[in-house]
């Protein structure tokens, strides 16, 4: 896999992708999206509290809306709830609700219909362009879950480099995952040598049946293919294109007025993530105890969580600042990708759509997350 550390301008070669095609996002299901390039948007905020767990009760019940149906990607929240981490923070988290996509969850957060929502950076930006104010208060996935993958049976060998896709057919579904796949091919200088086709929401099956040579999707799709006894090789888009995956969103004014609740939620969630990473089996149990239908896919759910924890949740920003930290570049990348494809409905002040203000970096499971796991 080729990794590029230098900063690029990432021209979007997916100009044919319309607004409707970008309604999807990089979320918990197949074929979703997130990413673009920075303007001079400065890091918005440092920590603003003591970073201690007081356990002082926070008034009211709070709920968390997921971006999709519960899966291994949501292990931290169920682990934190099952272990009483939210309660220890004095926060009553009464429900963890199944979602209908990152667009929906960002909108519900922006409307103030839920206190906390799991969404994606592209949809936080998108919904801000439409007159609402969901704000990312913490990044769960420091790297987009988007991958380009294939099976050795279909590809005729091991996929190790983007350059190998020249002369091949690559299929993706709608949404930001298509834009991210295009950016990856553009960066490698082979976009014109690749036939890109729309596979709708049937990308994995079209790959397995040999209708396409490789697929653009999310890493959960690759795990699903592997579960069908195929040998799968993946290239993570986020190794080349700066882009975030899941983020925690809350309505901006509500967050400012309820800073204690936001900080408590983030502390408990970070602790849940650290615990789940150290105890993947027990974390999978907690997920399935709350969502019995997942029992039949237990192994896949555990694999999704372990892959997310090991490959997508940490990075330089977490090592330097702590769990959940945002930097300006990935937000700029997603904004530019959306703007270049006319997917935004208005101007967006990037400094207002994300913040680090509520991250207690003195708290061990945030500021020292890397050491904790």
PDB file of C-alpha atoms in Angstrom, residues 49-261:
ATOM      1  CA  UNK A  49     -12.574  22.067  31.873  1.00  0.00           C
ATOM      2  CA  UNK A  50     -10.626  20.330  34.563  1.00  0.00           C
ATOM      3  CA  UNK A  51     -10.800  16.957  32.865  1.00  0.00           C
ATOM      4  CA  UNK A  52     -11.852  15.204  36.064  1.00  0.00           C
ATOM      5  CA  UNK A  53     -14.701  12.806  36.655  1.00  0.00           C
ATOM      6  CA  UNK A  54     -16.846  14.347  39.360  1.00  0.00           C
ATOM      7  CA  UNK A  55     -19.880  12.128  39.013  1.00  0.00           C
ATOM      8  CA  UNK A  56     -22.007  15.187  39.779  1.00  0.00           C
ATOM      9  CA  UNK A  57     -25.457  14.387  38.331  1.00  0.00           C
ATOM     10  CA  UNK A  58     -26.283  16.173  35.093  1.00  0.00           C
ATOM     11  CA  UNK A  59     -29.957  16.980  34.884  1.00  0.00           C
ATOM     12  CA  UNK A  60     -32.183  15.330  32.294  1.00  0.00           C
ATOM     13  CA  UNK A  61     -32.103  12.195  30.191  1.00  0.00           C
ATOM     14  CA  UNK A  62     -29.895  12.095  27.107  1.00  0.00           C
ATOM     15  CA  UNK A  63     -29.956   9.912  24.035  1.00  0.00           C
ATOM     16  CA  UNK A  64     -27.504   8.858  21.356  1.00  0.00           C
ATOM     17  CA  UNK A  65     -28.614   8.383  17.759  1.00  0.00           C
ATOM     18  CA  UNK A  66     -26.336   6.098  15.755  1.00  0.00           C
ATOM     19  CA  UNK A  67     -25.612   6.678  12.101  1.00  0.00           C
ATOM     20  CA  UNK A  68     -26.884   3.242  11.152  1.00  0.00           C
ATOM     21  CA  UNK A  69     -28.051  -0.032  12.638  1.00  0.00           C
ATOM     22  CA  UNK A  70     -25.875  -1.143  15.570  1.00  0.00           C
ATOM     23  CA  UNK A  71     -22.767  -3.070  14.586  1.00  0.00           C
ATOM     24  CA  UNK A  72     -19.217  -3.656  15.714  1.00  0.00           C
ATOM     25  CA  UNK A  73     -18.456  -0.085  14.658  1.00  0.00           C
ATOM     26  CA  UNK A  74     -20.530   1.099  17.618  1.00  0.00           C
ATOM     27  CA  UNK A  75     -18.868  -1.020  20.296  1.00  0.00           C
ATOM     28  CA  UNK A  76     -17.553   1.940  22.373  1.00  0.00           C
ATOM     29  CA  UNK A  77     -21.020   3.310  23.185  1.00  0.00           C
ATOM     30  CA  UNK A  78     -22.509  -0.019  24.196  1.00  0.00           C
ATOM     31  CA  UNK A  79     -19.383  -0.879  26.208  1.00  0.00           C
ATOM     32  CA  UNK A  80     -19.522   2.468  28.016  1.00  0.00           C
ATOM     33  CA  UNK A  81     -23.215   2.078  28.774  1.00  0.00           C
ATOM     34  CA  UNK A  82     -22.929  -1.569  29.900  1.00  0.00           C
ATOM     35  CA  UNK A  83     -20.013  -0.737  32.212  1.00  0.00           C
ATOM     36  CA  UNK A  84     -21.753   2.271  33.726  1.00  0.00           C
ATOM     37  CA  UNK A  85     -19.213   4.786  32.436  1.00  0.00           C
ATOM     38  CA  UNK A  86     -21.889   7.328  31.506  1.00  0.00           C
ATOM     39  CA  UNK A  87     -23.495   6.888  34.916  1.00  0.00           C
ATOM     40  CA  UNK A  88     -20.145   7.453  36.628  1.00  0.00           C
ATOM     41  CA  UNK A  89     -19.942  10.764  34.797  1.00  0.00           C
ATOM     42  CA  UNK A  90     -23.357  11.690  36.168  1.00  0.00           C
ATOM     43  CA  UNK A  91     -24.862  11.485  32.687  1.00  0.00           C
ATOM     44  CA  UNK A  92     -28.099   9.592  32.170  1.00  0.00           C
ATOM     45  CA  UNK A  93     -27.906   8.056  28.696  1.00  0.00           C
ATOM     46  CA  UNK A  94     -31.355   6.583  28.443  1.00  0.00           C
ATOM     47  CA  UNK A  95     -31.148   5.209  24.914  1.00  0.00           C
ATOM     48  CA  UNK A  96     -28.800   4.297  22.098  1.00  0.00           C
ATOM     49  CA  UNK A  97     -31.019   4.438  19.024  1.00  0.00           C
ATOM     50  CA  UNK A  98     -30.592   2.847  15.607  1.00  0.00           C
ATOM     51  CA  UNK A  99     -30.058   5.391  12.840  1.00  0.00           C
ATOM     52  CA  UNK A 100     -30.968   5.830   9.190  1.00  0.00           C
ATOM     53  CA  UNK A 101     -27.694   7.116   7.772  1.00  0.00           C
ATOM     54  CA  UNK A 102     -25.270   9.901   8.603  1.00  0.00           C
ATOM     55  CA  UNK A 103     -27.337  12.497   6.743  1.00  0.00           C
ATOM     56  CA  UNK A 104     -30.323  11.701   8.958  1.00  0.00           C
ATOM     57  CA  UNK A 105     -28.322  11.683  12.187  1.00  0.00           C
ATOM     58  CA  UNK A 106     -26.584  14.982  11.392  1.00  0.00           C
ATOM     59  CA  UNK A 107     -29.971  16.548  10.623  1.00  0.00           C
ATOM     60  CA  UNK A 108     -31.536  15.244  13.822  1.00  0.00           C
ATOM     61  CA  UNK A 109     -28.642  16.635  15.838  1.00  0.00           C
ATOM     62  CA  UNK A 110     -28.937  19.944  13.999  1.00  0.00           C
ATOM     63  CA  UNK A 111     -32.654  20.103  14.735  1.00  0.00           C
ATOM     64  CA  UNK A 112     -31.986  19.430  18.421  1.00  0.00           C
ATOM     65  CA  UNK A 113     -34.117  16.281  18.329  1.00  0.00           C
ATOM     66  CA  UNK A 114     -31.302  14.269  19.936  1.00  0.00           C
ATOM     67  CA  UNK A 115     -28.537  15.378  22.240  1.00  0.00           C
ATOM     68  CA  UNK A 116     -25.800  13.300  20.618  1.00  0.00           C
ATOM     69  CA  UNK A 117     -25.528  11.682  17.209  1.00  0.00           C
ATOM     70  CA  UNK A 118     -22.949   9.649  15.349  1.00  0.00           C
ATOM     71  CA  UNK A 119     -22.502  11.056  11.863  1.00  0.00           C
ATOM     72  CA  UNK A 120     -19.720  11.674   9.345  1.00  0.00           C
ATOM     73  CA  UNK A 121     -17.715  14.788   8.620  1.00  0.00           C
ATOM     74  CA  UNK A 122     -19.181  15.194   5.136  1.00  0.00           C
ATOM     75  CA  UNK A 123     -22.734  15.203   6.433  1.00  0.00           C
ATOM     76  CA  UNK A 124     -21.962  17.591   9.291  1.00  0.00           C
ATOM     77  CA  UNK A 125     -20.665  19.998   6.637  1.00  0.00           C
ATOM     78  CA  UNK A 126     -23.572  19.258   4.295  1.00  0.00           C
ATOM     79  CA  UNK A 127     -26.289  19.868   6.891  1.00  0.00           C
ATOM     80  CA  UNK A 128     -24.562  23.076   8.035  1.00  0.00           C
ATOM     81  CA  UNK A 129     -24.897  24.320   4.458  1.00  0.00           C
ATOM     82  CA  UNK A 130     -28.671  23.859   4.782  1.00  0.00           C
ATOM     83  CA  UNK A 131     -29.343  26.188   7.689  1.00  0.00           C
ATOM     84  CA  UNK A 132     -28.894  23.824  10.647  1.00  0.00           C
ATOM     85  CA  UNK A 133     -25.990  23.687  13.100  1.00  0.00           C
ATOM     86  CA  UNK A 134     -24.784  20.195  13.962  1.00  0.00           C
ATOM     87  CA  UNK A 135     -21.257  20.476  15.302  1.00  0.00           C
ATOM     88  CA  UNK A 136     -18.620  17.776  15.567  1.00  0.00           C
ATOM     89  CA  UNK A 137     -17.504  17.704  19.199  1.00  0.00           C
ATOM     90  CA  UNK A 138     -15.235  14.675  18.826  1.00  0.00           C
ATOM     91  CA  UNK A 139     -13.762  12.485  16.091  1.00  0.00           C
ATOM     92  CA  UNK A 140     -14.255   8.757  16.669  1.00  0.00           C
ATOM     93  CA  UNK A 141     -12.542   7.590  13.459  1.00  0.00           C
ATOM     94  CA  UNK A 142      -9.408   9.574  12.704  1.00  0.00           C
ATOM     95  CA  UNK A 143      -9.278   7.945   9.289  1.00  0.00           C
ATOM     96  CA  UNK A 144     -12.141   7.466   6.868  1.00  0.00           C
ATOM     97  CA  UNK A 145     -13.456   3.893   6.700  1.00  0.00           C
ATOM     98  CA  UNK A 146     -13.356   4.064   2.885  1.00  0.00           C
ATOM     99  CA  UNK A 147     -11.262   1.383   1.194  1.00  0.00           C
ATOM    100  CA  UNK A 148     -10.648   0.039  -2.281  1.00  0.00           C
ATOM    101  CA  UNK A 149     -10.637  -3.733  -2.102  1.00  0.00           C
ATOM    102  CA  UNK A 150     -10.769  -6.921  -4.114  1.00  0.00           C
ATOM    103  CA  UNK A 151     -10.544 -10.652  -3.684  1.00  0.00           C
ATOM    104  CA  UNK A 152      -7.561 -12.577  -4.952  1.00  0.00           C
ATOM    105  CA  UNK A 153      -9.976 -14.859  -6.774  1.00  0.00           C
ATOM    106  CA  UNK A 154     -11.458 -11.928  -8.719  1.00  0.00           C
ATOM    107  CA  UNK A 155      -8.335  -9.804  -9.089  1.00  0.00           C
ATOM    108  CA  UNK A 156      -6.144 -12.721 -10.089  1.00  0.00           C
ATOM    109  CA  UNK A 157      -3.616 -12.021  -7.351  1.00  0.00           C
ATOM    110  CA  UNK A 158      -2.857  -9.744  -4.436  1.00  0.00           C
ATOM    111  CA  UNK A 159      -3.869  -6.072  -4.534  1.00  0.00           C
ATOM    112  CA  UNK A 160      -1.076  -4.108  -2.855  1.00  0.00           C
ATOM    113  CA  UNK A 161      -0.897  -0.806  -4.742  1.00  0.00           C
ATOM    114  CA  UNK A 162      -3.329   1.663  -6.283  1.00  0.00           C
ATOM    115  CA  UNK A 163      -1.231   1.543  -9.472  1.00  0.00           C
ATOM    116  CA  UNK A 164      -2.440  -2.024 -10.060  1.00  0.00           C
ATOM    117  CA  UNK A 165      -5.942  -0.695 -10.744  1.00  0.00           C
ATOM    118  CA  UNK A 166      -4.867   0.829 -14.073  1.00  0.00           C
ATOM    119  CA  UNK A 167      -6.786  -0.929 -16.847  1.00  0.00           C
ATOM    120  CA  UNK A 168      -9.299  -2.347 -14.361  1.00  0.00           C
ATOM    121  CA  UNK A 169     -12.986  -1.786 -13.666  1.00  0.00           C
ATOM    122  CA  UNK A 170     -13.731  -0.356 -10.231  1.00  0.00           C
ATOM    123  CA  UNK A 171     -17.293  -0.262  -8.931  1.00  0.00           C
ATOM    124  CA  UNK A 172     -18.687   1.907  -6.157  1.00  0.00           C
ATOM    125  CA  UNK A 173     -22.069   2.822  -4.801  1.00  0.00           C
ATOM    126  CA  UNK A 174     -23.301   6.400  -4.458  1.00  0.00           C
ATOM    127  CA  UNK A 175     -22.073   8.992  -2.024  1.00  0.00           C
ATOM    128  CA  UNK A 176     -18.773  10.269  -0.735  1.00  0.00           C
ATOM    129  CA  UNK A 177     -17.165   6.852  -1.059  1.00  0.00           C
ATOM    130  CA  UNK A 178     -17.239   7.363  -4.835  1.00  0.00           C
ATOM    131  CA  UNK A 179     -15.609  10.768  -4.495  1.00  0.00           C
ATOM    132  CA  UNK A 180     -12.966   9.371  -2.151  1.00  0.00           C
ATOM    133  CA  UNK A 181     -12.222   6.505  -4.519  1.00  0.00           C
ATOM    134  CA  UNK A 182     -11.851   9.000  -7.348  1.00  0.00           C
ATOM    135  CA  UNK A 183      -9.514  11.167  -5.281  1.00  0.00           C
ATOM    136  CA  UNK A 184      -7.361   8.122  -4.585  1.00  0.00           C
ATOM    137  CA  UNK A 185      -7.128   7.282  -8.287  1.00  0.00           C
ATOM    138  CA  UNK A 186      -6.417  10.914  -9.159  1.00  0.00           C
ATOM    139  CA  UNK A 187      -3.628  11.048  -6.597  1.00  0.00           C
ATOM    140  CA  UNK A 188      -2.057   7.953  -8.149  1.00  0.00           C
ATOM    141  CA  UNK A 189      -2.346   9.523 -11.625  1.00  0.00           C
ATOM    142  CA  UNK A 190      -4.387   6.641 -13.048  1.00  0.00           C
ATOM    143  CA  UNK A 191      -7.962   7.969 -13.009  1.00  0.00           C
ATOM    144  CA  UNK A 192      -8.134   8.064 -16.824  1.00  0.00           C
ATOM    145  CA  UNK A 193      -6.936   4.458 -16.997  1.00  0.00           C
ATOM    146  CA  UNK A 194      -9.670   3.098 -14.744  1.00  0.00           C
ATOM    147  CA  UNK A 195     -13.259   2.396 -15.738  1.00  0.00           C
ATOM    148  CA  UNK A 196     -15.487   3.440 -12.838  1.00  0.00           C
ATOM    149  CA  UNK A 197     -19.008   2.019 -12.733  1.00  0.00           C
ATOM    150  CA  UNK A 198     -21.983   2.573 -10.466  1.00  0.00           C
ATOM    151  CA  UNK A 199     -22.780  -0.606  -8.549  1.00  0.00           C
ATOM    152  CA  UNK A 200     -25.562   0.900  -6.442  1.00  0.00           C
ATOM    153  CA  UNK A 201     -25.859  -0.914  -3.138  1.00  0.00           C
ATOM    154  CA  UNK A 202     -24.790  -4.273  -4.555  1.00  0.00           C
ATOM    155  CA  UNK A 203     -21.051  -3.597  -4.719  1.00  0.00           C
ATOM    156  CA  UNK A 204     -19.844  -6.618  -2.747  1.00  0.00           C
ATOM    157  CA  UNK A 205     -21.910  -9.138  -4.682  1.00  0.00           C
ATOM    158  CA  UNK A 206     -20.859  -7.653  -8.016  1.00  0.00           C
ATOM    159  CA  UNK A 207     -17.245  -8.001  -6.925  1.00  0.00           C
ATOM    160  CA  UNK A 208     -17.690 -11.587  -5.791  1.00  0.00           C
ATOM    161  CA  UNK A 209     -19.449 -12.498  -9.043  1.00  0.00           C
ATOM    162  CA  UNK A 210     -16.589 -11.028 -11.083  1.00  0.00           C
ATOM    163  CA  UNK A 211     -18.599  -8.210 -12.687  1.00  0.00           C
ATOM    164  CA  UNK A 212     -16.016  -5.696 -11.449  1.00  0.00           C
ATOM    165  CA  UNK A 213     -12.304  -6.095 -10.752  1.00  0.00           C
ATOM    166  CA  UNK A 214     -12.225  -4.068  -7.528  1.00  0.00           C
ATOM    167  CA  UNK A 215     -14.639  -2.164  -5.332  1.00  0.00           C
ATOM    168  CA  UNK A 216     -14.762   1.118  -3.494  1.00  0.00           C
ATOM    169  CA  UNK A 217     -16.585   0.760  -0.192  1.00  0.00           C
ATOM    170  CA  UNK A 218     -15.975   0.780   3.535  1.00  0.00           C
ATOM    171  CA  UNK A 219     -13.839  -1.685   5.430  1.00  0.00           C
ATOM    172  CA  UNK A 220     -16.944  -3.428   6.741  1.00  0.00           C
ATOM    173  CA  UNK A 221     -17.751  -4.411   3.144  1.00  0.00           C
ATOM    174  CA  UNK A 222     -14.339  -6.031   2.829  1.00  0.00           C
ATOM    175  CA  UNK A 223     -14.941  -7.941   6.056  1.00  0.00           C
ATOM    176  CA  UNK A 224     -18.324  -9.115   4.743  1.00  0.00           C
ATOM    177  CA  UNK A 225     -16.636 -10.443   1.598  1.00  0.00           C
ATOM    178  CA  UNK A 226     -13.979 -12.163   3.666  1.00  0.00           C
ATOM    179  CA  UNK A 227     -16.696 -13.832   5.765  1.00  0.00           C
ATOM    180  CA  UNK A 228     -17.832 -15.584   2.586  1.00  0.00           C
ATOM    181  CA  UNK A 229     -14.505 -17.437   2.428  1.00  0.00           C
ATOM    182  CA  UNK A 230     -12.695 -15.089   0.057  1.00  0.00           C
ATOM    183  CA  UNK A 231      -9.173 -13.771   0.488  1.00  0.00           C
ATOM    184  CA  UNK A 232      -9.534  -9.999   0.505  1.00  0.00           C
ATOM    185  CA  UNK A 233      -6.928  -7.248   0.088  1.00  0.00           C
ATOM    186  CA  UNK A 234      -7.743  -3.616   0.899  1.00  0.00           C
ATOM    187  CA  UNK A 235      -6.154  -0.206   0.406  1.00  0.00           C
ATOM    188  CA  UNK A 236      -7.319   2.401   2.910  1.00  0.00           C
ATOM    189  CA  UNK A 237      -8.199   5.694   1.221  1.00  0.00           C
ATOM    190  CA  UNK A 238      -7.403   7.603   4.403  1.00  0.00           C
ATOM    191  CA  UNK A 239      -3.725   6.655   4.150  1.00  0.00           C
ATOM    192  CA  UNK A 240      -3.526   9.039   1.184  1.00  0.00           C
ATOM    193  CA  UNK A 241      -6.525  11.377   1.390  1.00  0.00           C
ATOM    194  CA  UNK A 242      -6.905  13.170   4.766  1.00  0.00           C
ATOM    195  CA  UNK A 243     -10.445  12.340   5.830  1.00  0.00           C
ATOM    196  CA  UNK A 244     -12.411  11.534   8.978  1.00  0.00           C
ATOM    197  CA  UNK A 245     -14.915   8.757   9.566  1.00  0.00           C
ATOM    198  CA  UNK A 246     -17.427   8.731  12.411  1.00  0.00           C
ATOM    199  CA  UNK A 247     -17.790  11.884  14.494  1.00  0.00           C
ATOM    200  CA  UNK A 248     -19.920  12.758  17.520  1.00  0.00           C
ATOM    201  CA  UNK A 249     -22.302  15.590  16.646  1.00  0.00           C
ATOM    202  CA  UNK A 250     -24.453  17.867  18.788  1.00  0.00           C
ATOM    203  CA  UNK A 251     -26.394  21.044  18.044  1.00  0.00           C
ATOM    204  CA  UNK A 252     -23.892  23.885  18.407  1.00  0.00           C
ATOM    205  CA  UNK A 253     -25.850  26.187  20.720  1.00  0.00           C
ATOM    206  CA  UNK A 254     -27.104  23.274  22.826  1.00  0.00           C
ATOM    207  CA  UNK A 255     -23.524  22.047  23.268  1.00  0.00           C
ATOM    208  CA  UNK A 256     -22.364  25.492  24.390  1.00  0.00           C
ATOM    209  CA  UNK A 257     -25.197  25.694  26.922  1.00  0.00           C
ATOM    210  CA  UNK A 258     -24.646  22.115  28.136  1.00  0.00           C
ATOM    211  CA  UNK A 259     -20.869  21.896  28.062  1.00  0.00           C
ATOM    212  CA  UNK A 260     -20.760  19.683  31.147  1.00  0.00           C
ATOM    213  CA  UNK A 261     -22.971  17.069  29.509  1.00  0.00           C
TER     214      UNK A 261
END
